[in-house]
CSV table of C-alpha atoms in Angstrom, one decimal:
chain,number,residue,atom,x,y,z
A,1,MET,CA,1.4,83.3,22.7
A,2,THR,CA,3.6,84.3,19.8
A,3,PHE,CA,2.0,87.7,19.7
A,4,VAL,CA,2.7,88.3,23.4
A,5,LEU,CA,6.4,87.3,22.8
A,6,PHE,CA,6.7,89.7,20.0
A,7,LEU,CA,5.3,92.5,22.2
A,8,LEU,CA,7.9,91.5,24.8
A,9,TYR,CA,10.7,91.6,22.1
A,10,ALA,CA,9.5,95.1,21.1
A,11,ALA,CA,9.6,96.3,24.7
A,12,ILE,CA,13.1,94.9,25.1
A,13,GLY,CA,14.1,96.7,21.9
A,14,GLY,CA,12.5,99.9,23.0
A,15,GLY,CA,14.4,99.7,26.4
A,16,ALA,CA,17.6,99.0,24.6
A,17,GLY,CA,17.1,102.1,22.3
A,18,TYR,CA,16.3,104.2,25.4
A,19,GLY,CA,19.4,103.0,27.2
A,20,VAL,CA,21.6,103.9,24.2
A,21,PHE,CA,20.0,107.4,24.0
A,22,THR,CA,20.4,108.2,27.7
A,23,LEU,CA,23.8,106.6,28.3
A,24,THR,CA,25.6,107.7,25.1
A,25,ASP,CA,25.9,110.7,23.0
A,26,VAL,CA,24.1,109.0,20.1
A,27,GLY,CA,21.2,110.9,18.8
A,28,LEU,CA,17.6,109.9,18.9
A,29,PRO,CA,17.4,108.4,15.4
A,30,MET,CA,20.3,106.1,16.1
A,31,SER,CA,18.8,105.1,19.4
A,32,ILE,CA,15.5,104.2,17.8
A,33,ALA,CA,17.4,102.3,15.1
A,34,ALA,CA,19.4,100.4,17.7
A,35,GLY,CA,16.1,99.4,19.5
A,36,GLY,CA,14.6,98.2,16.2
A,37,ILE,CA,17.7,96.2,15.5
A,38,VAL,CA,17.5,94.5,18.9
A,39,THR,CA,13.8,93.8,18.4
A,40,ALA,CA,14.4,92.3,15.0
A,41,LEU,CA,17.2,90.1,16.2
A,42,LEU,CA,15.1,88.7,19.1
A,43,GLY,CA,12.2,88.0,16.6
A,44,GLN,CA,14.6,86.2,14.2
A,45,ILE,CA,16.0,84.1,17.0
A,46,HIS,CA,12.4,83.2,18.1
A,47,LEU,CA,11.5,82.3,14.5
A,48,LEU,CA,14.6,80.1,14.1
A,49,ALA,CA,14.0,78.3,17.4
A,50,THR,CA,10.4,77.7,16.5
A,51,SER,CA,11.2,76.5,13.0
A,52,GLY,CA,13.8,74.0,14.4
A,53,ARG,CA,11.3,72.6,16.9
A,54,SER,CA,8.6,72.2,14.2
A,55,ASN,CA,11.0,70.4,11.9
A,56,LYS,CA,12.0,68.0,14.6
A,57,GLU,CA,8.4,67.3,15.5
A,58,PHE,CA,7.6,66.8,11.8
A,59,ASP,CA,10.5,64.4,11.4
A,60,GLU,CA,9.3,62.4,14.4
A,61,ARG,CA,5.8,62.2,13.0
A,62,ILE,CA,7.2,61.1,9.6
A,63,ASP,CA,9.2,58.4,11.5
A,64,ARG,CA,6.1,57.2,13.4
A,65,VAL,CA,4.1,57.1,10.1
A,66,GLU,CA,6.9,55.0,8.4
A,67,ARG,CA,7.1,52.6,11.4
A,68,THR,CA,3.3,52.2,11.3
A,69,VAL,CA,3.4,51.5,7.5
A,70,ARG,CA,6.2,48.9,8.0
A,71,ASP,CA,4.3,47.2,10.8
A,72,SER,CA,1.2,47.1,8.7
A,73,ALA,CA,3.1,45.7,5.7
A,74,GLU,CA,4.6,43.0,8.0
A,75,ARG,CA,1.2,42.1,9.3
A,76,VAL,CA,-0.2,42.0,5.8
A,77,ASP,CA,2.7,39.6,4.8
A,78,VAL,CA,1.9,37.4,7.7
A,79,VAL,CA,-1.8,37.3,6.9
A,80,VAL,CA,-1.0,36.5,3.2
A,81,ALA,CA,1.4,33.7,4.2
A,82,ARG,CA,-1.2,32.2,6.6
A,83,THR,CA,-3.8,32.5,3.9
A,84,ASP,CA,-1.6,30.6,1.4
A,85,ALA,CA,-0.8,27.9,4.0
A,86,VAL,CA,-4.5,27.5,4.8
A,87,GLU,CA,-5.4,27.3,1.1
A,88,ALA,CA,-2.7,24.7,0.4
A,89,THR,CA,-3.8,22.6,3.4
A,90,VAL,CA,-7.4,22.8,2.3
A,91,LYS,CA,-6.5,21.8,-1.3
A,92,HIS,CA,-4.4,18.9,0.0
A,93,GLU,CA,-7.1,17.6,2.3
A,94,LEU,CA,-9.7,17.9,-0.4
A,95,THR,CA,-7.5,16.0,-2.8
A,96,GLU,CA,-6.8,13.3,-0.3
A,97,ARG,CA,-10.5,12.9,0.7
A,98,ARG,CA,-11.4,12.8,-3.0
A,99,ASP,CA,-8.8,10.1,-3.7
A,100,ALA,CA,-9.9,8.1,-0.6
A,101,LEU,CA,-13.5,8.3,-1.7
A,102,VAL,CA,-12.7,7.2,-5.2
A,103,THR,CA,-10.6,4.3,-3.9
A,104,GLU,CA,-13.4,3.2,-1.5
A,105,MET,CA,-15.9,3.4,-4.4
A,106,LYS,CA,-13.7,1.2,-6.6
A,107,GLN,CA,-13.2,-1.3,-3.7
A,108,LEU,CA,-16.9,-1.4,-3.1
A,109,GLU,CA,-17.6,-2.0,-6.9
A,110,SER,CA,-14.9,-4.7,-6.9
A,111,LEU,CA,-16.3,-6.4,-3.8
A,112,ILE,CA,-19.9,-6.3,-5.3
A,113,ASP,CA,-18.5,-7.7,-8.6
A,114,ARG,CA,-16.7,-10.5,-6.7
A,115,LEU,CA,-19.8,-11.3,-4.6
A,116,SER,CA,-21.9,-11.4,-7.8
A,117,LYS,CA,-19.4,-13.8,-9.5
A,118,SER,CA,-19.3,-15.9,-6.4
A,119,PHE,CA,-23.0,-16.2,-6.3
A,120,GLU,CA,-23.2,-17.0,-10.0
A,121,SER,CA,-20.5,-19.6,-9.5
A,122,LYS,CA,-22.3,-21.3,-6.6
A,123,LEU,CA,-25.6,-21.2,-8.5
A,124,THR,CA,-23.9,-22.8,-11.6
A,125,GLU,CA,-22.2,-25.4,-9.4
A,126,THR,CA,-25.6,-26.3,-7.8
A,127,THR,CA,-27.3,-26.5,-11.1
A,128,SER,CA,-24.5,-28.6,-12.6
A,129,ALA,CA,-24.6,-31.0,-9.6
A,130,ALA,CA,-28.3,-31.4,-10.2
A,131,ILE,CA,-27.9,-32.1,-13.9
A,132,VAL,CA,-24.8,-34.3,-14.0
A,133,ALA,CA,-24.6,-37.2,-11.6
A,134,PRO,CA,-21.1,-37.8,-10.4
A,135,GLU,CA,-21.3,-41.5,-10.9
A,136,GLU,CA,-21.9,-40.9,-14.6
A,137,ASP,CA,-19.1,-38.4,-15.1
A,138,ALA,CA,-16.1,-40.0,-16.9
A,139,VAL,CA,-13.7,-37.3,-15.6
A,140,LEU,CA,-14.8,-38.0,-12.1
A,141,ARG,CA,-14.2,-41.7,-12.6
A,142,ASP,CA,-10.6,-40.8,-13.7
A,143,VAL,CA,-10.2,-38.6,-10.6
A,144,ARG,CA,-11.4,-41.3,-8.2
A,145,ASP,CA,-9.2,-43.9,-9.8
A,146,ALA,CA,-6.1,-41.6,-9.6
A,147,LEU,CA,-6.8,-41.0,-5.9
A,148,LYS,CA,-7.3,-44.6,-5.1
A,149,ASP,CA,-4.0,-45.6,-6.9
A,150,GLY,CA,-2.1,-42.6,-5.5
A,151,ARG,CA,-1.5,-41.2,-9.0
A,152,VAL,CA,-1.3,-37.6,-7.8
A,153,ASP,CA,1.8,-35.8,-9.2
A,154,LEU,CA,3.4,-32.5,-8.4
A,155,HIS,CA,4.7,-30.1,-11.0
A,156,LEU,CA,6.9,-27.2,-9.9
A,157,GLN,CA,7.3,-23.7,-11.4
A,158,PRO,CA,10.1,-21.4,-10.2
A,159,ILE,CA,9.5,-18.0,-8.6
A,160,VAL,CA,12.6,-15.9,-9.0
A,161,SER,CA,14.0,-12.8,-7.2
A,162,LEU,CA,14.4,-9.7,-9.4
A,163,PRO,CA,16.6,-8.5,-10.9
A,164,GLN,CA,19.0,-11.5,-10.1
A,165,ARG,CA,16.6,-14.1,-11.3
A,166,ARG,CA,17.7,-16.5,-8.6
A,167,VAL,CA,15.1,-19.2,-7.7
A,168,SER,CA,13.7,-18.3,-4.3
A,169,PHE,CA,10.4,-20.3,-4.3
A,170,TYR,CA,8.5,-22.9,-6.3
A,171,GLU,CA,4.8,-23.1,-6.8
A,172,GLY,CA,3.4,-26.6,-6.7
A,173,PHE,CA,0.7,-27.6,-9.2
A,174,THR,CA,-1.4,-30.8,-8.8
A,175,ARG,CA,-1.6,-33.1,-11.8
A,176,LEU,CA,-3.6,-36.4,-11.8
A,177,ARG,CA,-2.4,-39.3,-14.0
A,178,ARG,CA,-4.5,-41.9,-15.8
A,179,PRO,CA,-3.3,-45.5,-16.0
A,180,ASP,CA,-1.8,-44.9,-19.5
A,181,GLY,CA,0.3,-42.0,-18.1
A,182,SER,CA,-1.7,-39.2,-19.7
A,183,LEU,CA,-2.5,-36.2,-17.4
A,184,VAL,CA,-5.8,-35.0,-16.1
A,185,LEU,CA,-5.3,-31.2,-15.9
A,186,PRO,CA,-6.9,-29.0,-13.3
A,187,ALA,CA,-9.2,-27.4,-15.9
A,188,GLU,CA,-10.7,-30.9,-16.4
A,189,PHE,CA,-10.8,-32.3,-12.9
A,190,LEU,CA,-11.4,-29.3,-10.6
A,191,ASP,CA,-15.1,-28.9,-11.3
A,192,ALA,CA,-15.8,-32.7,-11.0
A,193,ALA,CA,-13.7,-32.9,-7.8
A,194,ARG,CA,-15.6,-30.0,-6.2
A,195,ARG,CA,-19.0,-31.5,-7.0
A,196,ALA,CA,-18.0,-34.8,-5.5
A,197,LYS,CA,-16.3,-33.0,-2.5
A,198,LEU,CA,-12.9,-34.6,-3.3
A,199,MET,CA,-10.8,-31.4,-3.0
A,200,GLY,CA,-9.8,-32.2,0.6
A,201,ILE,CA,-8.4,-35.6,-0.6
A,202,ILE,CA,-6.5,-33.9,-3.5
A,203,ASP,CA,-5.1,-31.1,-1.2
A,204,ASN,CA,-3.9,-33.6,1.4
A,205,PHE,CA,-2.1,-35.6,-1.3
A,206,THR,CA,-0.5,-32.5,-2.7
A,207,LEU,CA,0.4,-31.2,0.7
A,208,PHE,CA,2.2,-34.4,1.7
A,209,ARG,CA,4.3,-34.2,-1.5
A,210,CYS,CA,5.0,-30.5,-1.0
A,211,VAL,CA,6.3,-31.2,2.5
A,212,GLN,CA,8.5,-34.0,1.4
A,213,ILE,CA,9.9,-31.8,-1.4
A,214,VAL,CA,10.7,-29.1,1.1
A,215,ARG,CA,12.5,-31.6,3.3
A,216,ARG,CA,14.6,-32.8,0.3
A,217,LEU,CA,15.5,-29.2,-0.6
A,218,ALA,CA,16.5,-28.5,3.0
A,219,GLU,CA,18.8,-31.5,3.0
A,220,ARG,CA,20.6,-29.9,0.1
A,221,ASP,CA,20.9,-26.6,2.1
A,222,ARG,CA,18.7,-24.8,-0.4
A,223,ARG,CA,16.6,-22.1,1.3
A,224,VAL,CA,13.8,-22.4,-1.1
A,225,GLY,CA,10.1,-22.3,-0.1
A,226,VAL,CA,7.2,-24.0,-1.9
A,227,PHE,CA,3.8,-22.4,-2.5
A,228,CYS,CA,1.2,-25.0,-1.9
A,229,ASN,CA,-2.3,-24.3,-3.4
A,230,ILE,CA,-5.1,-25.1,-1.0
A,231,SER,CA,-8.8,-24.8,-1.8
A,232,ALA,CA,-11.3,-23.0,0.3
A,233,ALA,CA,-13.3,-26.2,0.4
A,234,SER,CA,-10.4,-27.9,2.2
A,235,LEU,CA,-10.2,-25.1,4.8
A,236,GLU,CA,-13.9,-25.5,5.4
A,237,ASP,CA,-14.1,-29.3,5.3
A,238,THR,CA,-14.9,-30.6,8.8
A,239,THR,CA,-13.8,-34.1,7.7
A,240,PHE,CA,-10.4,-33.4,6.2
A,241,PHE,CA,-9.2,-30.2,7.9
A,242,PRO,CA,-8.5,-31.9,11.3
A,243,MET,CA,-6.3,-34.5,9.4
A,244,PHE,CA,-4.7,-31.6,7.5
A,245,LEU,CA,-4.0,-29.6,10.7
A,246,GLU,CA,-2.6,-32.7,12.5
A,247,PHE,CA,-0.1,-33.3,9.6
A,248,MET,CA,1.0,-29.6,9.6
A,249,THR,CA,1.4,-29.6,13.4
A,250,GLU,CA,3.8,-32.6,13.0
A,251,ASN,CA,5.7,-30.6,10.4
A,252,ARG,CA,5.5,-27.1,11.9
A,253,ASP,CA,9.4,-26.9,11.7
A,254,LEU,CA,8.8,-26.2,8.0
A,255,SER,CA,6.5,-23.2,8.6
A,256,GLY,CA,9.1,-20.9,7.1
A,257,ALA,CA,9.2,-22.9,3.8
A,258,VAL,CA,5.6,-24.0,3.1
A,259,ILE,CA,3.3,-21.2,2.1
A,260,PHE,CA,-0.4,-21.9,1.6
A,261,GLU,CA,-2.0,-20.2,-1.4
A,262,ILE,CA,-5.7,-19.3,-1.9
A,263,THR,CA,-7.4,-17.3,-4.5
A,264,ALA,CA,-8.0,-13.6,-3.8
A,265,ASP,CA,-11.8,-13.8,-4.5
A,266,ARG,CA,-12.2,-16.7,-2.0
A,267,PHE,CA,-10.3,-14.8,0.6
A,268,GLU,CA,-12.6,-11.8,0.2
A,269,THR,CA,-15.7,-14.0,0.7
A,270,ARG,CA,-14.3,-16.5,3.2
A,271,SER,CA,-16.6,-18.0,5.8
A,272,ARG,CA,-16.1,-17.9,9.6
A,273,ALA,CA,-14.9,-21.6,9.5
A,274,MET,CA,-12.4,-20.8,6.8
A,275,ARG,CA,-11.1,-17.7,8.8
A,276,ASP,CA,-10.8,-19.7,12.0
A,277,ASN,CA,-8.9,-22.6,10.3
A,278,MET,CA,-6.6,-20.1,8.6
A,279,ASP,CA,-5.9,-18.6,12.1
A,280,LYS,CA,-5.0,-22.1,13.4
A,281,LEU,CA,-2.4,-22.6,10.6
A,282,THR,CA,-1.1,-19.0,11.2
A,283,ALA,CA,-0.7,-19.8,14.9
A,284,LEU,CA,1.6,-22.7,13.9
A,285,GLY,CA,3.8,-20.2,12.1
A,286,PHE,CA,2.6,-20.9,8.5
A,287,ARG,CA,2.1,-18.0,6.0
A,288,PHE,CA,-0.5,-17.5,3.3
A,289,SER,CA,-0.4,-16.1,-0.2
A,290,ILE,CA,-3.3,-14.9,-2.3
A,291,ASP,CA,-3.1,-15.2,-6.1
A,292,HIS,CA,-5.2,-14.0,-9.0
A,293,ALA,CA,-5.6,-10.6,-7.3
A,294,ASP,CA,-7.2,-8.3,-9.9
A,295,ASN,CA,-7.0,-4.9,-8.1
A,296,LEU,CA,-4.3,-3.1,-6.2
A,297,GLY,CA,-6.9,-1.5,-3.9
A,298,LEU,CA,-6.2,-4.1,-1.1
A,299,ASP,CA,-6.7,-3.5,2.6
A,300,LEU,CA,-3.1,-4.1,3.7
A,301,PRO,CA,-3.8,-4.0,7.5
A,302,ARG,CA,-6.6,-6.6,7.0
A,303,LEU,CA,-4.3,-8.8,4.9
A,304,GLN,CA,-1.5,-8.5,7.5
A,305,SER,CA,-3.8,-9.5,10.4
A,306,ALA,CA,-5.0,-12.5,8.4
A,307,GLY,CA,-1.5,-13.9,8.0
A,308,ILE,CA,-1.2,-13.0,4.3
A,309,ARG,CA,2.5,-12.4,3.5
A,310,PHE,CA,2.4,-12.6,-0.4
A,311,VAL,CA,0.2,-11.2,-3.0
A,312,LYS,CA,0.3,-12.4,-6.6
A,313,MET,CA,-1.1,-10.4,-9.5
A,314,ASN,CA,-1.1,-10.8,-13.3
A,315,GLY,CA,2.0,-8.8,-14.5
A,316,THR,CA,0.0,-7.1,-17.3
A,317,HIS,CA,-2.8,-6.0,-15.0
A,318,LEU,CA,-0.3,-4.9,-12.4
A,319,MET,CA,1.7,-2.7,-14.8
A,320,ASP,CA,-1.5,-1.1,-16.2
A,321,GLN,CA,-2.6,-0.1,-12.7
A,322,LEU,CA,0.9,1.1,-11.6
A,323,ARG,CA,1.3,3.2,-14.7
A,324,ASP,CA,-2.1,4.8,-14.2
A,325,PRO,CA,-1.7,7.9,-12.0
A,326,THR,CA,-5.4,7.6,-11.1
A,327,GLY,CA,-5.4,3.8,-10.8
A,328,PRO,CA,-6.2,1.9,-7.6
A,329,ARG,CA,-3.8,2.0,-4.7
A,330,PRO,CA,-3.6,-0.1,-1.5
A,331,VAL,CA,-5.4,0.9,1.7
A,332,SER,CA,-2.8,1.8,4.3
A,333,SER,CA,-1.9,4.3,7.1
A,334,ILE,CA,-0.2,6.6,4.6
A,335,ASN,CA,-2.4,9.8,4.4
A,336,ARG,CA,-1.6,10.7,0.8
A,337,ARG,CA,-1.9,9.1,-2.6
A,338,VAL,CA,1.2,7.0,-3.3
A,339,ASP,CA,2.9,6.9,-6.7
A,340,GLY,CA,3.2,3.7,-8.7
A,341,GLU,CA,6.9,3.4,-7.9
A,342,GLU,CA,6.1,3.4,-4.1
A,343,VAL,CA,3.4,0.7,-4.1
A,344,SER,CA,5.8,-2.2,-3.6
A,345,ALA,CA,7.4,-0.4,-0.6
A,346,VAL,CA,4.0,0.2,0.9
A,347,PHE,CA,3.2,-3.5,0.7
A,348,SER,CA,6.6,-4.3,2.3
A,349,ARG,CA,5.8,-1.9,5.1
A,350,TYR,CA,3.0,-4.4,6.2
A,351,GLY,CA,5.3,-7.4,5.7
A,352,ILE,CA,3.6,-8.4,2.4
A,353,THR,CA,5.7,-9.2,-0.7
A,354,MET,CA,4.4,-8.6,-4.2
A,355,ILE,CA,4.9,-11.2,-6.9
A,356,ALA,CA,4.1,-10.5,-10.6
A,357,GLU,CA,2.8,-13.7,-12.1
A,358,LYS,CA,2.1,-14.8,-15.7
A,359,ILE,CA,5.2,-13.0,-17.1
A,360,GLU,CA,5.7,-14.3,-20.6
A,361,ASP,CA,8.3,-12.0,-22.3
A,362,GLU,CA,11.4,-10.0,-21.6
A,363,ALA,CA,9.7,-6.7,-22.2
A,364,SER,CA,7.4,-7.3,-19.3
A,365,VAL,CA,10.4,-8.1,-17.1
A,366,VAL,CA,11.9,-4.7,-17.9
A,367,GLU,CA,8.6,-2.9,-17.0
A,368,ILE,CA,8.4,-4.8,-13.7
A,369,LEU,CA,11.9,-3.8,-12.7
A,370,GLU,CA,11.0,-0.1,-13.1
A,371,TYR,CA,8.5,-0.5,-10.3
A,372,ASP,CA,10.8,-2.5,-7.9
A,373,ILE,CA,8.6,-5.6,-7.9
A,374,PRO,CA,10.8,-8.1,-5.9
A,375,TYR,CA,9.7,-11.4,-7.5
A,376,GLY,CA,8.4,-12.7,-10.8
A,377,GLN,CA,6.8,-15.9,-12.0
A,378,GLY,CA,5.9,-17.0,-15.5
A,379,HIS,CA,7.1,-19.0,-18.5
A,380,VAL,CA,9.9,-16.5,-19.2
A,381,PHE,CA,11.5,-17.7,-16.0
A,382,GLY,CA,10.5,-21.3,-16.4
A,383,ALA,CA,7.3,-23.4,-17.1
A,384,PRO,CA,5.8,-25.9,-14.5
A,385,ARG,CA,7.8,-29.1,-14.8
A,386,PRO,CA,7.2,-32.5,-13.1
A,387,ILE,CA,9.7,-33.4,-10.4
A,388,LYS,CA,12.2,-36.1,-11.3
A,389,SER,CA,10.9,-39.7,-11.3
A,390,SER,CA,13.4,-40.7,-8.6
A,391,LEU,CA,12.2,-37.8,-6.4
A,392,MET,CA,8.6,-38.7,-7.3
A,393,GLU,CA,9.1,-42.2,-5.8
A,394,GLU,CA,10.9,-40.8,-2.7
A,395,THR,CA,8.1,-38.3,-2.0
A,396,ALA,CA,5.2,-40.7,-2.7
A,397,PRO,CA,2.6,-40.9,0.1
A,398,PRO,CA,2.8,-44.1,2.1
A,399,GLN,CA,0.2,-46.7,1.2
A,400,GLU,CA,-1.5,-46.3,4.5
A,401,LEU,CA,-2.2,-42.6,3.8
A,402,VAL,CA,-3.4,-43.4,0.3
A,403,GLN,CA,-5.8,-46.0,1.6
A,404,ARG,CA,-7.0,-43.7,4.4
A,405,LEU,CA,-7.6,-40.8,2.1
A,406,SER,CA,-9.1,-42.8,-0.8
A,407,SER,CA,-11.5,-44.5,1.5
A,408,PHE,CA,-13.3,-41.1,1.8
A,409,GLY,CA,-13.6,-40.9,-2.0
């Protein structure tokens, strides 16, 4: 095409030279030169036009290439960002699943250990019952005599709010008295009472006095609750629980102030009868507490559905587990591992309050405050003390109740 155009330009130049030769007096050499000049000018114009169009096309191609590169770079950035997000999500899920698996394994080990201890305890109790006859046991005679004479005392230990240290609750501890005034401590009488199936009688005596104490506190406008220890045997006893339930039904107006306390290991291994009787008390509005918990890996939804509203744990063990970043954590609906500082809030989320017990020194109090534990109990706040003698007489069970209960013993 370019060659044809140049022939056309040459023809035009030749025609221009011929026109100059014929129309003017210019000689032949000048006419030829004029034709050559016209041809050259036309060729130069063609070259300039062609070069401009090529440059424009080249620039357009460069622009298209640059746009393609930018689009590719943006796509690469998007792919990299998505890859990073997927990697982070996978790592997070793997970490959570690993932590959940570790927690479940620890809970399983703890449950197996508690079941093993429970089995060994029952085996020991059975063996002891076969070896030692209750009638020949001096401690058991003291227990029977104390119950028949109504010598069942109540000692109270304060449970304080932190950091104010205001008394918010008391825990009631049962103490039996001999005729000479000396005490028969739980470490001495509990085993004998269990073997002779007298725990129901003791719990009913203690419960009566706890209820009377709460009523006296209410008269003084003191909004203080009392933790009343109740044995698993009493919750399973078909003879005494109906009497127990009848008494609590009559005093259901105190459901906000009387809290029943059972040990954590017995809660984990509770029987169907114990679960049903706990549900009956919960239906009346009463709350439960578990003490001697040795592991933070508690199933909070399960505790909540069972009416458990307080969990007590040894302060030293509690701090050890909260400080440990890989330590046990409660089972909840939170889909991540919680920090030690968040554990108390997670319990509260299920309506369960944590109490650090057996706090013996101020250094332990400082550590507990760092983890926002709301309540503390221990000798640093006050040791168990007997109620005043005047109050002891006012809250004594009526003779009719003493005779009714002691007749079973």
